[in-house]
Coordinates of C-alpha atoms in Angstrom, one line a residue:
M15 CA 84.1 -7.4 8.7
G16 CA 81.8 -4.4 6.6
S17 CA 82.5 -1.5 5.4
E18 CA 80.6 1.5 5.1
L19 CA 79.9 4.3 2.8
N20 CA 77.8 7.1 2.9
I21 CA 76.6 10.3 5.3
E22 CA 74.1 8.9 8.2
T23 CA 70.9 11.1 8.3
S24 CA 68.5 12.2 10.8
T25 CA 65.7 10.6 11.8
S26 CA 63.6 13.8 10.5
S27 CA 65.0 14.0 7.4
W28 CA 64.1 10.6 7.1
T29 CA 60.7 9.4 8.7
G30 CA 58.9 13.0 8.1
G31 CA 59.5 13.7 12.3
W32 CA 57.8 10.4 12.7
F33 CA 56.3 10.3 16.3
S34 CA 58.6 9.4 19.0
W35 CA 55.5 7.5 20.3
T36 CA 57.2 4.7 18.6
R37 CA 60.6 4.5 19.9
Q38 CA 62.5 4.5 16.4
S39 CA 65.8 5.5 16.1
D40 CA 68.0 5.5 12.5
V41 CA 71.0 5.2 14.2
M42 CA 69.4 2.3 16.4
L43 CA 68.9 0.6 13.2
R44 CA 72.2 1.2 12.0
N45 CA 73.7 -0.1 14.6
I46 CA 71.3 -3.8 15.1
E47 CA 71.7 -4.2 11.3
Q48 CA 75.5 -4.2 12.1
T49 CA 75.0 -6.2 15.4
I50 CA 73.5 -8.8 13.1
L51 CA 75.2 -8.7 10.0
S52 CA 79.1 -9.1 12.2
C53 CA 77.8 -12.9 11.5
V54 CA 78.9 -13.2 8.1
K55 CA 82.8 -13.7 7.6
T56 CA 83.0 -12.2 4.2
A57 CA 84.4 -8.7 3.4
Y58 CA 81.1 -6.3 2.9
K59 CA 80.0 -2.7 1.8
R60 CA 77.1 -0.5 3.1
F61 CA 75.9 2.3 0.8
Y62 CA 73.5 3.7 -0.1
V63 CA 72.5 3.9 -3.8
D64 CA 71.0 7.8 -5.2
I65 CA 68.3 6.4 -7.7
G66 CA 66.7 10.5 -8.4
A67 CA 63.4 11.3 -8.4
V68 CA 61.8 7.9 -8.9
V69 CA 58.8 8.1 -6.9
G70 CA 60.0 11.3 -4.2
Q71 CA 62.2 14.0 -5.0
C72 CA 65.1 12.4 -4.2
D73 CA 65.5 8.4 -3.5
K74 CA 67.7 6.1 -1.8
I75 CA 68.2 2.8 -1.4
W76 CA 70.2 1.4 1.1
T77 CA 72.6 -1.7 0.1
I78 CA 75.2 -4.6 0.9
S79 CA 77.7 -5.3 -1.1
L80 CA 79.7 -8.7 -1.3
N81 CA 82.9 -10.1 -3.5
D82 CA 81.9 -7.2 -5.8
E83 CA 85.5 -7.6 -7.3
S84 CA 84.4 -11.4 -9.0
T85 CA 83.7 -11.3 -13.0
K86 CA 80.8 -14.1 -12.3
T87 CA 77.7 -12.7 -13.2
P88 CA 76.3 -11.4 -10.1
L89 CA 73.2 -12.1 -7.5
V90 CA 70.9 -9.3 -6.5
M91 CA 68.7 -9.6 -3.7
L92 CA 65.2 -8.4 -2.9
H93 CA 64.0 -9.2 0.7
G94 CA 59.5 -9.5 1.2
M95 CA 57.5 -7.2 3.0
G96 CA 58.5 -6.0 6.0
A97 CA 62.3 -7.5 6.2
G98 CA 65.5 -5.9 5.5
V99 CA 69.1 -6.8 4.3
A100 CA 70.0 -8.1 7.9
L101 CA 67.9 -11.0 7.6
W102 CA 70.0 -12.5 4.8
C103 CA 72.4 -13.4 7.4
P104 CA 72.1 -17.1 6.9
N105 CA 72.4 -17.3 3.3
L106 CA 75.4 -14.2 1.8
D107 CA 78.4 -16.0 2.8
A108 CA 77.8 -18.8 0.5
F109 CA 75.8 -17.2 -2.2
A110 CA 79.0 -14.5 -1.9
A111 CA 81.7 -17.5 -2.1
T112 CA 81.3 -17.6 -5.7
R113 CA 80.1 -14.4 -7.2
P114 CA 79.0 -10.5 -6.5
V115 CA 76.5 -10.2 -4.2
Y116 CA 74.0 -7.5 -4.0
A117 CA 70.8 -7.0 -1.2
M118 CA 69.1 -3.5 -0.8
D119 CA 66.4 -2.5 1.4
L120 CA 63.6 -2.2 -1.2
L121 CA 62.6 1.7 -1.6
G122 CA 60.0 2.2 1.8
F123 CA 62.0 -0.4 3.7
G124 CA 64.8 -0.7 6.1
R125 CA 66.8 2.5 5.4
S126 CA 66.0 2.9 2.2
S127 CA 64.1 6.5 1.6
R128 CA 60.1 6.5 2.6
P129 CA 58.2 8.3 -0.3
K130 CA 54.6 8.7 -0.7
F131 CA 54.1 5.6 -2.9
A132 CA 51.0 5.7 -6.0
S133 CA 48.0 5.0 -4.8
D134 CA 47.1 3.0 -8.1
A135 CA 48.3 -0.8 -7.8
E136 CA 49.5 -0.8 -11.1
K137 CA 51.8 2.2 -10.5
V138 CA 52.6 0.9 -7.8
E139 CA 54.3 -2.1 -9.2
A140 CA 55.3 0.3 -11.9
Q141 CA 57.7 2.5 -9.5
W142 CA 59.0 -0.3 -7.7
V143 CA 60.4 -1.6 -10.6
E144 CA 61.3 1.7 -11.7
S145 CA 63.0 1.5 -8.5
V146 CA 65.3 -1.8 -9.4
E147 CA 66.1 -0.4 -12.6
Q148 CA 67.9 2.9 -11.4
W149 CA 70.0 1.3 -8.8
R150 CA 70.9 -1.1 -11.5
R151 CA 72.1 2.0 -14.0
E152 CA 73.8 3.4 -10.5
V153 CA 75.5 0.6 -9.8
K154 CA 76.2 0.0 -13.2
I155 CA 75.1 -3.6 -13.7
D156 CA 74.6 -4.9 -16.8
E157 CA 72.8 -8.5 -16.4
F158 CA 72.2 -10.5 -13.2
I159 CA 70.2 -12.8 -11.6
L160 CA 67.0 -11.8 -9.5
L161 CA 66.5 -13.4 -6.9
G162 CA 62.7 -12.0 -4.5
H163 CA 61.2 -13.4 -1.0
S164 CA 57.3 -13.6 -0.9
L165 CA 56.6 -9.5 -2.4
G166 CA 60.1 -9.6 -4.0
G167 CA 59.4 -12.3 -5.7
F168 CA 56.4 -10.3 -7.3
I169 CA 58.6 -6.9 -7.7
A170 CA 61.1 -9.4 -9.3
T171 CA 58.5 -11.1 -11.7
A172 CA 57.5 -7.4 -12.8
Y173 CA 61.1 -7.1 -13.5
A174 CA 61.8 -9.0 -15.2
L175 CA 58.4 -8.2 -17.6
K176 CA 60.4 -4.9 -18.1
Y177 CA 63.5 -5.7 -18.5
P178 CA 63.5 -9.4 -19.4
E179 CA 67.6 -8.3 -21.3
R180 CA 69.0 -7.9 -17.8
V181 CA 67.9 -10.9 -15.7
R182 CA 69.9 -13.9 -16.9
H183 CA 68.2 -16.0 -14.4
L184 CA 64.6 -15.4 -12.1
I185 CA 64.6 -17.4 -9.0
L186 CA 61.6 -17.0 -6.7
A187 CA 61.5 -17.9 -3.2
D188 CA 58.1 -18.3 -1.7
P189 CA 56.8 -15.6 -4.0
W190 CA 53.8 -13.9 -3.5
G191 CA 50.9 -12.7 -5.3
F192 CA 50.7 -15.1 -8.2
P193 CA 48.1 -17.4 -7.9
E194 CA 44.3 -15.4 -8.0
K195 CA 42.3 -14.9 -4.7
P196 CA 39.8 -18.2 -4.6
S197 CA 36.1 -16.8 -4.5
N198 CA 35.7 -18.5 -1.7
V199 CA 38.5 -18.6 -0.2
Y200 CA 36.6 -18.2 3.5
E201 CA 34.7 -21.4 2.9
K202 CA 37.7 -23.2 1.3
Y203 CA 40.9 -22.7 4.1
Q204 CA 37.5 -23.3 6.5
V205 CA 37.3 -19.7 8.4
P206 CA 35.3 -18.7 11.4
F207 CA 32.7 -15.7 11.3
W208 CA 34.9 -14.1 13.7
F209 CA 37.6 -13.8 11.9
R210 CA 36.0 -12.9 8.9
A211 CA 34.6 -9.7 10.7
V212 CA 38.4 -8.8 12.5
A213 CA 39.6 -8.9 8.8
T214 CA 37.1 -7.1 7.3
A215 CA 37.0 -4.6 9.9
L216 CA 41.3 -4.3 9.7
Q217 CA 41.2 -4.0 6.2
P218 CA 42.0 -0.2 5.7
L219 CA 44.8 -0.6 7.9
N220 CA 48.4 -1.2 6.8
P221 CA 49.4 -4.8 8.0
L222 CA 52.0 -4.0 10.5
W223 CA 49.9 -0.9 11.9
A224 CA 49.7 -2.6 15.3
V225 CA 53.2 -2.5 15.7
R226 CA 53.0 0.8 15.3
A227 CA 50.5 1.9 17.7
A228 CA 51.5 -0.2 20.6
G229 CA 55.0 2.4 20.4
P230 CA 57.7 1.3 22.4
A231 CA 55.6 -2.0 23.3
G232 CA 56.6 -2.5 19.5
K233 CA 59.5 -4.7 19.9
W234 CA 57.7 -6.6 22.6
L235 CA 54.8 -7.5 20.5
V236 CA 57.1 -9.1 17.8
S237 CA 58.7 -11.3 19.8
K238 CA 55.5 -12.7 21.2
T239 CA 53.9 -12.8 17.6
R240 CA 56.8 -14.4 15.9
P241 CA 59.0 -16.4 18.3
D242 CA 59.9 -18.4 16.1
I243 CA 62.1 -16.2 13.8
S244 CA 64.1 -15.0 16.2
R245 CA 64.9 -18.6 18.0
K246 CA 65.9 -19.4 14.3
Y247 CA 69.0 -16.6 14.2
L248 CA 69.9 -18.1 17.1
N249 CA 72.7 -20.2 15.4
Y250 CA 74.0 -17.4 13.3
V251 CA 73.4 -14.0 16.5
P252 CA 74.1 -13.7 19.7
D253 CA 71.3 -12.5 21.8
A254 CA 68.9 -13.4 18.5
E255 CA 65.8 -13.4 20.9
T256 CA 66.6 -9.5 21.8
V257 CA 68.3 -8.6 18.5
I258 CA 65.7 -9.8 15.4
P259 CA 62.7 -8.4 17.2
E260 CA 64.7 -4.7 18.1
Y261 CA 65.8 -5.1 14.0
I262 CA 62.3 -5.7 12.6
Y263 CA 61.1 -2.6 14.9
Q264 CA 63.4 -0.5 13.8
C265 CA 62.3 -1.8 10.6
N266 CA 58.9 -1.2 10.8
S267 CA 58.2 1.4 13.0
Q268 CA 59.0 4.1 10.8
A269 CA 56.4 5.7 8.3
P270 CA 54.6 2.6 6.0
S271 CA 55.3 4.0 2.8
G272 CA 56.6 0.6 1.1
E273 CA 53.5 -1.1 3.6
S274 CA 51.4 1.3 1.9
A275 CA 53.3 0.4 -1.3
F276 CA 51.9 -3.1 -0.6
H277 CA 48.4 -3.3 0.7
T278 CA 47.8 -1.1 -2.6
L279 CA 48.7 -4.1 -4.2
M280 CA 47.3 -6.5 -2.2
H281 CA 43.3 -8.2 -2.5
G282 CA 43.5 -9.8 1.2
F283 CA 47.0 -10.8 2.8
G284 CA 47.0 -13.2 0.5
W285 CA 46.7 -12.4 -2.5
A286 CA 47.5 -9.2 -5.4
K287 CA 45.1 -7.0 -7.2
N288 CA 46.7 -7.7 -10.1
P289 CA 48.1 -11.6 -9.6
M290 CA 51.5 -12.6 -11.7
V291 CA 49.2 -15.4 -13.2
R292 CA 48.0 -13.9 -15.2
R293 CA 51.2 -11.9 -16.6
V294 CA 54.0 -15.1 -16.4
G295 CA 53.4 -16.7 -19.6
R296 CA 54.7 -13.2 -21.2
L297 CA 58.0 -14.1 -19.4
D298 CA 60.4 -14.0 -21.8
P299 CA 61.1 -17.8 -22.9
G300 CA 64.4 -18.2 -22.1
L301 CA 64.6 -17.1 -18.8
P302 CA 65.1 -19.9 -16.2
I303 CA 63.6 -19.5 -13.6
T304 CA 63.5 -21.3 -10.0
V305 CA 60.8 -21.3 -8.2
M306 CA 61.1 -22.7 -4.1
Y307 CA 58.1 -23.2 -1.8
G308 CA 58.4 -24.1 2.1
S309 CA 55.9 -27.1 2.2
R310 CA 54.7 -25.8 5.0
S311 CA 53.9 -22.4 3.9
W312 CA 50.8 -20.2 4.1
V313 CA 52.0 -20.1 0.3
D314 CA 50.4 -21.8 -2.8
Y315 CA 52.8 -23.6 -4.1
S316 CA 50.6 -24.6 -6.8
T317 CA 51.8 -21.5 -8.8
G318 CA 55.2 -23.0 -9.4
H319 CA 53.7 -25.9 -11.5
L320 CA 51.6 -23.1 -13.4
L321 CA 54.3 -21.4 -14.8
G322 CA 56.1 -24.6 -15.7
E323 CA 52.8 -25.1 -17.4
S324 CA 52.4 -21.2 -19.1
R325 CA 56.3 -21.8 -20.5
P326 CA 55.4 -25.2 -21.8
D327 CA 59.0 -24.9 -23.6
S328 CA 61.2 -22.4 -20.9
P329 CA 63.3 -23.7 -18.7
T330 CA 61.7 -24.2 -15.2
Y331 CA 62.4 -25.6 -12.4
V332 CA 60.2 -25.9 -8.7
Q333 CA 61.6 -27.1 -6.1
V334 CA 59.6 -27.7 -3.1
I335 CA 61.8 -27.1 0.7
N336 CA 60.7 -29.7 3.2
G337 CA 59.2 -28.4 6.9
A338 CA 59.6 -25.0 5.8
G339 CA 57.4 -22.9 6.4
H340 CA 57.1 -19.0 4.4
H341 CA 60.2 -17.9 5.8
I342 CA 62.8 -20.8 3.6
Y343 CA 66.2 -18.8 3.3
L344 CA 65.8 -19.4 7.5
D345 CA 64.3 -22.2 8.0
K346 CA 65.8 -24.2 6.2
P347 CA 69.2 -22.5 4.3
E348 CA 71.1 -25.5 3.9
Q349 CA 68.4 -26.4 0.9
F350 CA 67.8 -23.0 0.1
N351 CA 71.7 -22.3 -0.6
K352 CA 72.1 -25.0 -2.9
Y353 CA 68.9 -24.3 -4.5
V354 CA 70.2 -21.1 -5.6
L355 CA 73.3 -21.8 -6.3
E356 CA 72.1 -24.1 -8.4
A357 CA 70.4 -21.5 -10.5
C358 CA 72.9 -19.2 -10.2
A359 CA 75.8 -22.2 -12.2
R360 CA 73.0 -22.1 -14.8
A361 CA 73.0 -18.6 -15.1
D362 CA 76.9 -19.0 -15.7
D363 CA 76.8 -21.9 -18.0
G364 CA 73.3 -20.8 -20.0
P365 CA 72.7 -18.2 -23.3
R366 CA 73.3 -14.6 -22.1
P367 CA 70.3 -12.3 -22.6
K368 CA 68.4 -11.1 -25.4
A369 CA 69.4 -7.7 -27.4
L370 CA 71.7 -6.4 -24.2
P371 CA 71.9 -3.0 -24.3
S372 CA 75.2 -1.5 -22.7
I373 CA 74.9 0.6 -19.4
E374 CA 73.5 3.6 -20.1
S375 CA 75.2 7.1 -18.6
S376 CA 73.0 8.3 -15.8
T377 CA 71.2 10.9 -15.9
D378 CA 71.0 12.2 -11.9
T379 CA 72.9 15.2 -11.5
N380 CA 74.3 14.1 -8.5
T381 CA 76.8 12.0 -10.1
D382 CA 78.7 9.9 -6.4
S383 CA 75.7 8.1 -5.1
K384 CA 78.8 6.4 -2.7
N385 CA 80.1 9.1 -0.6
Q386 CA 82.5 7.2 2.3
E387 CA 81.5 6.9 5.2
P388 CA 84.2 4.3 8.0
A389 CA 82.2 2.2 9.5
S390 CA 82.1 2.5 13.1

């Protein structure tokens, strides 16, 4: 059902000649993504968007779009750490039934460019925000509904802080990086001493270093550490217990660009150095926010109520999805889709963002960011 735009690039040009030990392949990633997306019934396009020199010299963001001829407010989707556009497959048809939908591989992840991000947390955050903004300019969208899961929720909120006039509704799905890290975190969560010692020893390493260190066994490692994720895709993807670990492995066996950037942001895996709870009061008071959490997630969902307290006169909707873990879009897709569609309907009916400027002309010298290539 999909068509693909832009010319495929070689592995060496995207990964910097990453070690063959990892068995990473751009062609394999492309094909496995297409296999997963074959369950999507809505016609879609896949293409690179050239955003210029945001972090690297010529950054490109891999994008999937559906129903882009619709005049309704578009929905833009940002995935979490280590994920990619194909993992949204349980949700795309439901969203695209009513409006344009765009999902991207965040810069540094999936099939997008993998530049070297800054080593400062505030600069990394700014780079990710600017990558989304430059993507918006190139795709020529004035305003949109912004949905972010986990790390994507952190980036989406940072974007809404800088570009409030672009966001009609902010949807945060089990967002990472909102609460302060507790001073007594080990005591609060009753973490055993051996785990503390291991966590301290591994702190300098990127979160998914073991996937690359395992080399050819990386796919096996993914399937054994999170077999639950693969099983939940069986309703959508044939042979999901093989296909999904391969996709996750191919996304994360490349040079760890976005993963390193996430490592720069984090203060211990579960917290951010500059948590959003300190800043949410500066969000546009007219911006509606929907926050969704899984009742079984490791993310602290009290943040949703803190959002309401920080913006007492602003529209904030908090939903806790019973039985769902961190991956609420997959654990309970029907409920997740329902709440997202309700938020989208509010955006359609609500007021437009203030002082909306017209779409800027791109200053990039590449005037055609979508060079056609038929899908294989």
